Each structure stands twice: as C-alpha cells, then as structure tokens.
Coordinates of N, CA and C and ligand atoms in Angstrom, one line a residue:
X29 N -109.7 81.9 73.1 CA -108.4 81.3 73.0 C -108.6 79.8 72.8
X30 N -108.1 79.0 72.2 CA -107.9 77.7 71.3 C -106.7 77.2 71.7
X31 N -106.8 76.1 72.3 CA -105.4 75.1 72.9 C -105.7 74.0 72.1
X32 N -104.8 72.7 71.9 CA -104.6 71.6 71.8 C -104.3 70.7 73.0
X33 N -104.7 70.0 73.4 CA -104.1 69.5 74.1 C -104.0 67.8 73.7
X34 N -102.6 67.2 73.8 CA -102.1 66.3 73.1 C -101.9 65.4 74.8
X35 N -102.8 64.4 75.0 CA -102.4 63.7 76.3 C -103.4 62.4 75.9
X36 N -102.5 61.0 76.1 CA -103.5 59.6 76.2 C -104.1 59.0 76.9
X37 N -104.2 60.0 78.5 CA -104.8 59.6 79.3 C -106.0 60.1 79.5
X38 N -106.9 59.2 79.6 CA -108.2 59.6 78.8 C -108.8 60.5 80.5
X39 N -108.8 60.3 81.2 CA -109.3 60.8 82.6 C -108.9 61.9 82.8
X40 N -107.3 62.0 82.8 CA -106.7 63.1 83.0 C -106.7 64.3 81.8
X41 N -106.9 63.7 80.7 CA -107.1 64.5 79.8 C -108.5 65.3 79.8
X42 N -109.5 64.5 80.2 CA -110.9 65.4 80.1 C -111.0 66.3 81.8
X43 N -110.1 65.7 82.7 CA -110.5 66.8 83.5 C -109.2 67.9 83.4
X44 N -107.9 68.0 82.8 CA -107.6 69.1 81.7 C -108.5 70.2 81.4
X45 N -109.1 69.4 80.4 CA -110.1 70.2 78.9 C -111.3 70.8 80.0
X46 N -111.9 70.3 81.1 CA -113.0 70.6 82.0 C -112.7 71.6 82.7
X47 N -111.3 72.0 83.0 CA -110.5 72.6 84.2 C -110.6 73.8 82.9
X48 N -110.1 73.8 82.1 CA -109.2 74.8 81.5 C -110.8 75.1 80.6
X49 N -111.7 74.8 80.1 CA -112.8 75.6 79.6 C -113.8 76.2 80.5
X50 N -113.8 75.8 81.7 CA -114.2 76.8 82.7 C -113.5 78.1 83.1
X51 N -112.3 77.9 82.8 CA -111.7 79.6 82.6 C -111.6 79.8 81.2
X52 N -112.5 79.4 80.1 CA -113.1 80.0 79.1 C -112.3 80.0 77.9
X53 N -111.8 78.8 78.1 CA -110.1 78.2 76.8 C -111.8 77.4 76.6
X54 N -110.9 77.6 75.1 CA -111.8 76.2 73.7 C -110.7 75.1 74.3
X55 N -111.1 74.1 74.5 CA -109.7 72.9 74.2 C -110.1 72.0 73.4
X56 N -109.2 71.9 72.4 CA -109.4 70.5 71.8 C -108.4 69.4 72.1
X57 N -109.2 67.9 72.7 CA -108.0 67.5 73.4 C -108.4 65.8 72.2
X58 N -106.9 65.2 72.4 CA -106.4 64.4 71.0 C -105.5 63.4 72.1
X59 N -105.6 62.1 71.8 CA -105.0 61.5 72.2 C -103.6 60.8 71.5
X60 N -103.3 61.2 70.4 CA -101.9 60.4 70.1 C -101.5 61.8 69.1
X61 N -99.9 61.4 69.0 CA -99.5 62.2 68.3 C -100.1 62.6 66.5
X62 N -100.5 61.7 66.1 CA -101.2 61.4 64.9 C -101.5 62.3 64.7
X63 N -103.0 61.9 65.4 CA -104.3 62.8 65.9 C -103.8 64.7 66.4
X64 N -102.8 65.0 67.1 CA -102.7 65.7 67.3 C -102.0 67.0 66.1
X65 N -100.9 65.8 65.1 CA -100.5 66.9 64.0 C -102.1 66.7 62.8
X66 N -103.3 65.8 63.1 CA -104.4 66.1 61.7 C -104.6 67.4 62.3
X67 N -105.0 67.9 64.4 CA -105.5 68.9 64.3 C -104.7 70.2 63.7
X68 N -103.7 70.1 64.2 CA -102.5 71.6 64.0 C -102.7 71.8 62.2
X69 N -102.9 70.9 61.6 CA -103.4 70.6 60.2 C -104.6 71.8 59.7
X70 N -105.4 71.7 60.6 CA -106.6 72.6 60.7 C -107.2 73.8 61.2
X71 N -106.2 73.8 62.1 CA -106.4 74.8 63.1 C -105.2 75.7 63.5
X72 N -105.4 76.8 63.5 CA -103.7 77.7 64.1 C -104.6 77.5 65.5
X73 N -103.7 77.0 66.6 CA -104.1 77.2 68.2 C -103.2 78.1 68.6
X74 N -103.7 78.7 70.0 CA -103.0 79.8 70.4 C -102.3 79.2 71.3
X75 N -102.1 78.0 71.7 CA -101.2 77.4 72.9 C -101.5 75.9 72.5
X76 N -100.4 74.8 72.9 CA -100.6 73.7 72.9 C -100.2 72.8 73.9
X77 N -100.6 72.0 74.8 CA -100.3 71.6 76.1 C -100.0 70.0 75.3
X78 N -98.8 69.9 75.9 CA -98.2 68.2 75.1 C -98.1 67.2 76.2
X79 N -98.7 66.4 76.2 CA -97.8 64.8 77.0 C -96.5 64.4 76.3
X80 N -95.8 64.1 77.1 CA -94.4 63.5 76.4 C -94.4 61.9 76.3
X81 N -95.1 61.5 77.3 CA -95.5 59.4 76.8 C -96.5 59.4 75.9
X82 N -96.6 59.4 74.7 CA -97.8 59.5 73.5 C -97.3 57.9 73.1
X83 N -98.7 56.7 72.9 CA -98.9 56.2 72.6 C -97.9 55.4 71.0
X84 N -97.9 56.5 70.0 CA -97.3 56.7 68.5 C -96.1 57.3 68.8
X85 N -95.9 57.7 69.5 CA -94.7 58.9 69.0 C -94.1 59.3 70.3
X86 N -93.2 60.2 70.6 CA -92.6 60.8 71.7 C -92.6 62.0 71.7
X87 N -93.7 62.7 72.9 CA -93.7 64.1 72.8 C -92.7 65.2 71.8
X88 N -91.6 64.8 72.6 CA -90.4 65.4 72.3 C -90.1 65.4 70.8
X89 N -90.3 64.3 70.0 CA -90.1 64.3 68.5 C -90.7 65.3 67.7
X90 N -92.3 65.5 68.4 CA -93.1 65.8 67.6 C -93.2 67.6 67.8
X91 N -92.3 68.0 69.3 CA -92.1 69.3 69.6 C -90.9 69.7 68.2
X92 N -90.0 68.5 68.5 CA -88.8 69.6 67.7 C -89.4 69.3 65.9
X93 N -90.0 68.7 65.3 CA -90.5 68.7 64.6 C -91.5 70.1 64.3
X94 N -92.0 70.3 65.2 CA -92.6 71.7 64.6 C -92.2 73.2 64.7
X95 N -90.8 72.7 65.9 CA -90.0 74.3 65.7 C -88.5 74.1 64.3
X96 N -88.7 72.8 64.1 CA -88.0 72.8 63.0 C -88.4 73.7 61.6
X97 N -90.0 73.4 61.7 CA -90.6 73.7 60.6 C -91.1 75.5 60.9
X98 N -90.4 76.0 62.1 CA -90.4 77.4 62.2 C -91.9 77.3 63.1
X99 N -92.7 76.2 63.5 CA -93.7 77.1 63.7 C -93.2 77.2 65.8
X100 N -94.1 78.4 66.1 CA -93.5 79.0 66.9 C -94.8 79.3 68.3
X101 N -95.9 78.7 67.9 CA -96.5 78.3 68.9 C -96.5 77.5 70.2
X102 N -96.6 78.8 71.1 CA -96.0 78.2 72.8 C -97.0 76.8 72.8
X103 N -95.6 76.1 73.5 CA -95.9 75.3 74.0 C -95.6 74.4 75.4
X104 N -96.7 74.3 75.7 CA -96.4 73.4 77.6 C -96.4 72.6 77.5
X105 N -94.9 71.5 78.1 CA -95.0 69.9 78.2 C -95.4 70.0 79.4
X106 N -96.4 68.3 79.6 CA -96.8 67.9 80.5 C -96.1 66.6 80.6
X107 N -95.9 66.3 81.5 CA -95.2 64.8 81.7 C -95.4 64.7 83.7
X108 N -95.0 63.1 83.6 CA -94.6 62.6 84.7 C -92.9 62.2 85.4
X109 N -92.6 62.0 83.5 CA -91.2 62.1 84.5 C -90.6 63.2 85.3
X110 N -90.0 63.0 86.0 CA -89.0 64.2 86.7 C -87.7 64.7 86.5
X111 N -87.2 63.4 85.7 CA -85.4 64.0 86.0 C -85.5 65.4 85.1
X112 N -84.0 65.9 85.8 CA -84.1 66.8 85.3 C -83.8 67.2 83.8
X113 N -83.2 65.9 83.6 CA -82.5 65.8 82.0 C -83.7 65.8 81.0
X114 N -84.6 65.2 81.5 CA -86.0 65.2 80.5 C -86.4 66.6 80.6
X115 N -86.7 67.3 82.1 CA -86.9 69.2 81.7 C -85.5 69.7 80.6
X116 N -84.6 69.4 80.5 CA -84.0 70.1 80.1 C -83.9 70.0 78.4
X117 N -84.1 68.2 78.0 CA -84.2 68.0 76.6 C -86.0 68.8 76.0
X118 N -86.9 68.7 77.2 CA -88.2 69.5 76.7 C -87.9 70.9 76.6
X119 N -87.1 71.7 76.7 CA -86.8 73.1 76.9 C -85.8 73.2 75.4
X120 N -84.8 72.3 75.7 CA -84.3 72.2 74.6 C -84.8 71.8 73.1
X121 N -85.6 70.9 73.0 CA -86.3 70.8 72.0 C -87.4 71.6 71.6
X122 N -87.6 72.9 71.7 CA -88.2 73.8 71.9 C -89.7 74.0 72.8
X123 N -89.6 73.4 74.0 CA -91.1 73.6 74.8 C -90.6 75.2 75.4
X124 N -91.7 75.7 75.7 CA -91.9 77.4 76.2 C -91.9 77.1 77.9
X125 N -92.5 75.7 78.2 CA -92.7 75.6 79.5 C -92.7 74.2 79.9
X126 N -93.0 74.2 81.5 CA -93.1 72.8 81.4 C -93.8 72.2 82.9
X127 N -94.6 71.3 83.1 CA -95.3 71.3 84.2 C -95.1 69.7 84.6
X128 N -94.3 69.5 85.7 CA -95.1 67.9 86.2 C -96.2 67.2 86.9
X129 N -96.6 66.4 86.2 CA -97.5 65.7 86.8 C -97.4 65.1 88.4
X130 N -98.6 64.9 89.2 CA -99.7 66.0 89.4 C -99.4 67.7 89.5
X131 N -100.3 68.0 89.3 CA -100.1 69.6 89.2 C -101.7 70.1 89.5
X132 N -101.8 71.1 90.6 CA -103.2 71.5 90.9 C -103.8 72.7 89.2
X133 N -105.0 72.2 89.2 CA -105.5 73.1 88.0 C -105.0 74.7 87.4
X134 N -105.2 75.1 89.0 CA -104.8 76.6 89.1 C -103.7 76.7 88.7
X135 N -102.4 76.0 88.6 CA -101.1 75.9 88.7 C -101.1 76.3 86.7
X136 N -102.2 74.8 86.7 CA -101.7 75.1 84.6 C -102.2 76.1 84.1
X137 N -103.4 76.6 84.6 CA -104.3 77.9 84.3 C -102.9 79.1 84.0
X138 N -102.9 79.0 85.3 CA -101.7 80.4 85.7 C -100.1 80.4 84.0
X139 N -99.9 79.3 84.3 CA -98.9 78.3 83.4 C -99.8 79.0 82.0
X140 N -100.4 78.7 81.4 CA -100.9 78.8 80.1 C -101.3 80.2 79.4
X141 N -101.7 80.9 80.8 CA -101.5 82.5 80.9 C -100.5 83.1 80.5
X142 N -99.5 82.7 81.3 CA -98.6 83.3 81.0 C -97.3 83.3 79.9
X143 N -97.9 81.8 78.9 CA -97.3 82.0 78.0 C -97.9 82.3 76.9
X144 N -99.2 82.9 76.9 CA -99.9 83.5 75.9 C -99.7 84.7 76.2
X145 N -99.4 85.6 77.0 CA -98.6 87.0 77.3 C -97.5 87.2 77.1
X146 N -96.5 86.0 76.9 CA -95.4 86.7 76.2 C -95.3 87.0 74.4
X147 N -94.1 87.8 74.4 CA -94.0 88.7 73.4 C -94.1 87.5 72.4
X148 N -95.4 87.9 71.6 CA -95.7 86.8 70.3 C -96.6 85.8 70.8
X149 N -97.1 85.9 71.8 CA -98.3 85.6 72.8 C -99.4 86.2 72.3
X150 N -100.5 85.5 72.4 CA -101.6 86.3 71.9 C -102.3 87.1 73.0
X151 N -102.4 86.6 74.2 CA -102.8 87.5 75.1 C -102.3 88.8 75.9
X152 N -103.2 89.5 75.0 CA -102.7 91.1 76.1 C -103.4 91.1 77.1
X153 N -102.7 91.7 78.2 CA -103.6 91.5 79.5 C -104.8 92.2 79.3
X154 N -105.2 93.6 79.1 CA -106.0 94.3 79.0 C -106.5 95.2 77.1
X155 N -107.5 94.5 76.8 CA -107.5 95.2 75.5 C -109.0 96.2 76.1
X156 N -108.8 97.4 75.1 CA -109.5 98.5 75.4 C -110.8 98.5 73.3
X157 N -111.8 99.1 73.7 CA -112.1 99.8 72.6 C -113.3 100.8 73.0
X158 N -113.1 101.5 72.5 CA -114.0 103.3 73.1 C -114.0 102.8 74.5
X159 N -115.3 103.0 75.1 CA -115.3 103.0 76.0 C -115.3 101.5 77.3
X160 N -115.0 100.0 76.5 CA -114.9 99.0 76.3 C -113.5 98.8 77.0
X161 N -113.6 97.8 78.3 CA -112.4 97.5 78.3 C -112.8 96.0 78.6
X162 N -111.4 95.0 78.2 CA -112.0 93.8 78.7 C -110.3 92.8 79.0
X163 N -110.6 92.8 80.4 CA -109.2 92.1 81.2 C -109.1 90.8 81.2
X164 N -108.3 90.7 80.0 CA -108.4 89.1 79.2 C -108.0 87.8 80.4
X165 N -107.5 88.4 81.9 CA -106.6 87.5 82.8 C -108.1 87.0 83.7
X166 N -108.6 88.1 84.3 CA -109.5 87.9 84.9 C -111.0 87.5 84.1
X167 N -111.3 88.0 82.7 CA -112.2 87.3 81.7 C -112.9 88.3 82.3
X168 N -113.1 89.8 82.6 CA -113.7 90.8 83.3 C -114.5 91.8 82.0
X169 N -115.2 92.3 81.7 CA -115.6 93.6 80.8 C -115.9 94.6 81.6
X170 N -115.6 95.8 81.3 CA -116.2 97.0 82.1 C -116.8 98.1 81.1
X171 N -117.6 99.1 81.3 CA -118.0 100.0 80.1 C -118.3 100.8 81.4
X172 N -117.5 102.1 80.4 CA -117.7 103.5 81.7 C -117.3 102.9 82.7
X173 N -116.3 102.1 83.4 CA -115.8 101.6 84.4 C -116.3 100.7 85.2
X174 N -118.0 100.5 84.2 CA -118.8 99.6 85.6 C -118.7 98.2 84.6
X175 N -118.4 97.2 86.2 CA -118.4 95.8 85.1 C -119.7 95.2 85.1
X176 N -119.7 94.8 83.9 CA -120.8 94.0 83.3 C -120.6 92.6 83.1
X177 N -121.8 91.5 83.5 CA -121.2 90.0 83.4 C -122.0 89.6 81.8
X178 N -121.3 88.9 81.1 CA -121.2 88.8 79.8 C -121.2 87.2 80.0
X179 N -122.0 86.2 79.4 CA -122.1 84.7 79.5 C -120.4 84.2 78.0
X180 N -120.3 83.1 78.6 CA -118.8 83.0 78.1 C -118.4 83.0 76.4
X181 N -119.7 82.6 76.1 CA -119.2 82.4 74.6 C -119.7 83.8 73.8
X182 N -120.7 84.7 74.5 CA -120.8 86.0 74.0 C -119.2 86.5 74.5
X183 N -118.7 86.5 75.3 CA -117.4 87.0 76.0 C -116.5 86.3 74.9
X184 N -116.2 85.0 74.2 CA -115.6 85.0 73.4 C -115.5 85.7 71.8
X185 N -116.7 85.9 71.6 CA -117.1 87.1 70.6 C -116.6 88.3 71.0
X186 N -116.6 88.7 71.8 CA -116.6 89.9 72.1 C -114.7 90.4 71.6
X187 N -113.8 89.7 72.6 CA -112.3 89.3 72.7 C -112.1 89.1 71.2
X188 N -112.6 88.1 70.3 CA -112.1 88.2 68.8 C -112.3 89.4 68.6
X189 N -113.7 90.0 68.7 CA -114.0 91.7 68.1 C -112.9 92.9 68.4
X190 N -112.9 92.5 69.5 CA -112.1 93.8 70.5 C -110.5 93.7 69.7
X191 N -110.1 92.2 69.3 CA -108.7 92.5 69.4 C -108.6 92.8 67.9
X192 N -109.5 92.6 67.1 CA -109.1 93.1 65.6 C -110.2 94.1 65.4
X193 N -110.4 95.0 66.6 CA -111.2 96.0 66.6 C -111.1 96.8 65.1
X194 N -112.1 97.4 64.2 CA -111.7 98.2 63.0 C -111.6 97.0 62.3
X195 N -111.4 95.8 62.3 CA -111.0 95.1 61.0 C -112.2 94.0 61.1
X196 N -112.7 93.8 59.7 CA -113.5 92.2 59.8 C -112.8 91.5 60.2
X197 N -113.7 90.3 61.2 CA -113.5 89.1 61.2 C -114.5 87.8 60.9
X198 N -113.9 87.2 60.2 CA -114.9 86.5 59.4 C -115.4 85.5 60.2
X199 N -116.5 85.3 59.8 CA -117.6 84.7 60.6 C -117.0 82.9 61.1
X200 N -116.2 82.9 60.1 CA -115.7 81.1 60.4 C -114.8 81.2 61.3
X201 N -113.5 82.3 61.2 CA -113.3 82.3 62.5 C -113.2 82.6 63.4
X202 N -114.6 83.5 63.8 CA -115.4 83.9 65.1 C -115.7 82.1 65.6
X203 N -116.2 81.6 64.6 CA -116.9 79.8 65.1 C -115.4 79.5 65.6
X204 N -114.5 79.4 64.8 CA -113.5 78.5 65.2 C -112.8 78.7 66.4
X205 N -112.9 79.9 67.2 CA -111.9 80.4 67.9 C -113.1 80.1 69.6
X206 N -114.7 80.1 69.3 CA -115.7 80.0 70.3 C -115.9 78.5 70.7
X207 N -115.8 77.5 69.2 CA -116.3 76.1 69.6 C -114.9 75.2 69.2
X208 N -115.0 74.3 70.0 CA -114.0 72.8 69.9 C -114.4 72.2 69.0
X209 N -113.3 71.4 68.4 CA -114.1 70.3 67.6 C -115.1 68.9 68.3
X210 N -116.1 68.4 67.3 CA -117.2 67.7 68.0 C -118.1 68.6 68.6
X211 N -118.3 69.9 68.3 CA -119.4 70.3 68.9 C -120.2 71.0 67.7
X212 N -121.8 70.6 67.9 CA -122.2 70.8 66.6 C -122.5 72.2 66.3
X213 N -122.1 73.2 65.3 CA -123.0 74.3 65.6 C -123.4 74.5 64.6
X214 N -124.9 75.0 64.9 CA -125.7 75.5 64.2 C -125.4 76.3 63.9
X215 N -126.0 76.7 62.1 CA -125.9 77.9 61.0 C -125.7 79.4 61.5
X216 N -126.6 79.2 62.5 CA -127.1 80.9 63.1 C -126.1 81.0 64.1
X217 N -125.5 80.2 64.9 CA -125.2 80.1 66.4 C -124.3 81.6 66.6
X218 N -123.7 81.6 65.9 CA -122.9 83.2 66.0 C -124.1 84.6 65.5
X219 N -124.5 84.5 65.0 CA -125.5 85.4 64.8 C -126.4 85.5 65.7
X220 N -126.9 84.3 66.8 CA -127.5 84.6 67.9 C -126.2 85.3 69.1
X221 N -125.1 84.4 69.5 CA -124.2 85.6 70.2 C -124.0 86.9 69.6
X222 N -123.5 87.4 69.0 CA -123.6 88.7 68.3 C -124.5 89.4 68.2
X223 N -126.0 89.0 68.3 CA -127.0 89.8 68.6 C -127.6 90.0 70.1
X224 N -127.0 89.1 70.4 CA -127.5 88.8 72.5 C -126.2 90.5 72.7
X225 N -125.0 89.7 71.9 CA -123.8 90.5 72.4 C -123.9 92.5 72.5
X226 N -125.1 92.3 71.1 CA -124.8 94.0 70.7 C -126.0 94.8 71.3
X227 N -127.1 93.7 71.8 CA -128.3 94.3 72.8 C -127.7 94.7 74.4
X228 N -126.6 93.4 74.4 CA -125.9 93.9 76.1 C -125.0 95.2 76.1
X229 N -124.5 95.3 74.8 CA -123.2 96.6 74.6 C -124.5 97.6 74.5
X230 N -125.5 97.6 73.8 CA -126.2 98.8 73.8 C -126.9 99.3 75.0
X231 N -127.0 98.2 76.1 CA -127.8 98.2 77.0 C -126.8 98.6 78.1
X232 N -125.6 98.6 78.1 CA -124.6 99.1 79.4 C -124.0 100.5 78.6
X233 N -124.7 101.2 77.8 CA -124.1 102.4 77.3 C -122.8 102.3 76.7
X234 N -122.5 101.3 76.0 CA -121.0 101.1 75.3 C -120.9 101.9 74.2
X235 N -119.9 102.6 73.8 CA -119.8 103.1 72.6 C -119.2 102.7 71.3
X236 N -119.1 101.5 71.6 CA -118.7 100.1 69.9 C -120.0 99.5 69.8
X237 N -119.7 99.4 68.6 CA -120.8 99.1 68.3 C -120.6 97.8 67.3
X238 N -121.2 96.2 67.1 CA -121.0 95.3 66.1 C -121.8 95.1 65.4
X239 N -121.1 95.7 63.8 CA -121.7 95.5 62.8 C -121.4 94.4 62.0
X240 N -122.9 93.9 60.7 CA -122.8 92.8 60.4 C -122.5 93.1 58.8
X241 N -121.4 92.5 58.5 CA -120.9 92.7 56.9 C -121.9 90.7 56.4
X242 N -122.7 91.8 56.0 CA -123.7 90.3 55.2 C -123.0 89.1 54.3
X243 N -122.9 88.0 54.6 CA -122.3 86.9 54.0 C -120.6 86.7 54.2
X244 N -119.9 88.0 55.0 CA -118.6 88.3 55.2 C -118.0 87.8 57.0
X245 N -118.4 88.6 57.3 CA -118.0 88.5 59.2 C -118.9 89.9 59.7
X246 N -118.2 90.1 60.8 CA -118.2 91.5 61.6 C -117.6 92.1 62.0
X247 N -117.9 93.0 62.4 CA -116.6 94.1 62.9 C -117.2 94.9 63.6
X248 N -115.9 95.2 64.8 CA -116.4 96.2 66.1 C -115.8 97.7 66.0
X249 N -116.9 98.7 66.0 CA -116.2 99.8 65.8 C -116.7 100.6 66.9
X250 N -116.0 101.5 66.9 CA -116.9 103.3 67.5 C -117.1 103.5 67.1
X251 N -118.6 104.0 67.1 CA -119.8 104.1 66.7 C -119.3 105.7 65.6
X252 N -118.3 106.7 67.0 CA -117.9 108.1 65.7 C -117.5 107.8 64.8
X253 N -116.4 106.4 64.5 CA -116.0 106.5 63.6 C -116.9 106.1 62.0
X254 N -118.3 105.1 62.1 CA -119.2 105.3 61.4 C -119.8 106.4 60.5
X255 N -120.4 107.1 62.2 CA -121.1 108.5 62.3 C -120.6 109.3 62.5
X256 N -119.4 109.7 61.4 CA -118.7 111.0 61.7 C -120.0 112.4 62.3
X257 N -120.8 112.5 61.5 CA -121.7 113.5 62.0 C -122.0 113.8 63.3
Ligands
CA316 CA1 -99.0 59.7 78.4

C-alpha cells in the first residue's frame, strides 16, 4: 500500500511516515502542496493523508481540486484546527475522513484501514490464493492454515501477487508499490524478494507458485493451473 502524505511539519511528519511504515505502508511524505501534486503526477497512491496549513496552498484547495478533476482517491485531512466548520468544509470539499491533531498512532493506522476497505478501497480484508491466505489488517499469511512470518517487503510482493493473482504484474510496479521515493533500488532488488519469496512458498507447502515472465513482470498462479497434468 502507497500513501502520500502531504504535511510541513518536518517532526511530525517523519514520525507519521515512521509510525505508518512499521505497519508496512510505503509513505511518501512531501512537504508543500507543490511538491505534493509533482508526486500524484507520478504515482496512483492508494490513500493520501493531507495537512490543511500547507506552507503554498490550503489543504482544502488542493482536496477540491482533485475531486473536481474526478479523482477519487480516499483521503484523510489532518489538521489542528478544531472547529467544527473546518470538519465540515474538509468533508465537504471531498476528504473521506478526518483526524485532529494530536492523535495517538494507533488511532491513524486504524483511520487509514479503514478507508482503504471501503467500497473502491483497495484493501480487502482477507485475500485468498490456493492454499494461500493473507489477512491484509493484521499483515498475517497462513498456508494449510499454519501461519508463516514473511519479512515485510517479501510480504509486499506477495499482496501485489495475490491481489492480481492469474494476471502479470509488471516488474516496475511490483518496485513502485514496495519502495518510497529516495530510496535507491537496485536492478535485481525485486528479483532477490521474489526468489527469497518463492523458496518460503515452496518451503511452507504452498500451492502458488511465482513465475517469472523474462523482461515482463510476474505472476502468481496454482501451480494446477500450469500443470494441468
Ligand atoms: Ca501545517
């Protein structure tokens, strides 16, 4: 999962991005509105967490500006003000949700969950493949019912594979969806998770299996459906 997060407080912003990549969010976090429409420029994010005091601009402008333009990506304002006229113009101008500052971590975690589960949300709570399940809330895998611990960025492989199970996904964005921007990755770096990934599936008796379409992406199948034989 891939968030934005658009906040100019540089403290509060990294312990954000710190909080929320330990429960296994990519964040890329941007301090002015600017900066925040070059990323959306580049990137489809699956959630975007907003400050409404932005340095350039006013939260709020740059919300109804993008539901103007149809796009429809949840989004959580963060702010400090309180009244209630400012929740009501952030709801109104299309935010999905809305959190005030301070707010314990757990609180946004839960908050950001749950608006990636609604309908047009990308998170389903529980995706399944053969004998593969993996409980996107808890960040859990189980095979044959027993769970297996999976290190995080093979675990984000895995989640791209599972959810467009049967279909390629291409190798850029397997990267895009695992690393933030500013972090460097190397040529192979997915080809080393994907092969850590398909020795642990082979090694807990899984019955998908990830294949590598050369110069294309990969794709996770059941293995019958290969080997009809
Ligand atoms: Ca601010």
């Amino acid at each position: 999962m891939r968030l934005l997060l658009i906040e100019d407080h540089e403290r509060f912003a990294n312990f954000v991005k710190d909080g929320l990549e330990k429960e296994g969010f990519t964040v890329d976090a941007v301090d002015t509105g600017g900066s925040g429409e070059d990323a959306r420029a580049t990137v489809q994010y699956d959630a975007i967490i907003l400050d409404l005091g932005l340095p350039d601009t006013d939260g709020l402008n740059l919300l109804r500006s993008w539901r103007d333009a149809g796009d429809k990506t949840p989004v959580l304002i963060l702010t400090a003000r309180d009244g209630v006229d400012d929740r009501v113009r952030g709801l109104n101008s299309g935010g999905d949700d809305y959190l005030l500052k301070p707010f314990a971590m757990e609180e946004l975690v839960a908050r950001i969950r749950a608006l990636l589960r609604r309908p047009g949300g990308v998170l389903g709570l529980v995706i399944t493949a053969g004998n593969v399940s993996f409980d996107t809330t808890a960040r859990e895998v189980q095979i044959n019912d027993k769970t297996i611990s999976i290190p995080r960025r093979e675990l984000g492989v895995l989640e791209q594979l599972m959810r467009r199970a049967g279909r390629v996904v291409p190798k850029d964005v397997l990267e895009d969806k695992i690393y933030g921007f500013g972090k460097e990755v190397s040529s192979n770096s997915v080809e080393v998770h994907v092969s850590r990934l398909r020795k642990r599936l082979a090694g807990a008796g899984a019955n998908v299996s990830v294949h590598t379409l050369r110069g294309v992406g990969y794709l996770l199948s059941e293995e019958s459906t290969l080997n009809p034989q």
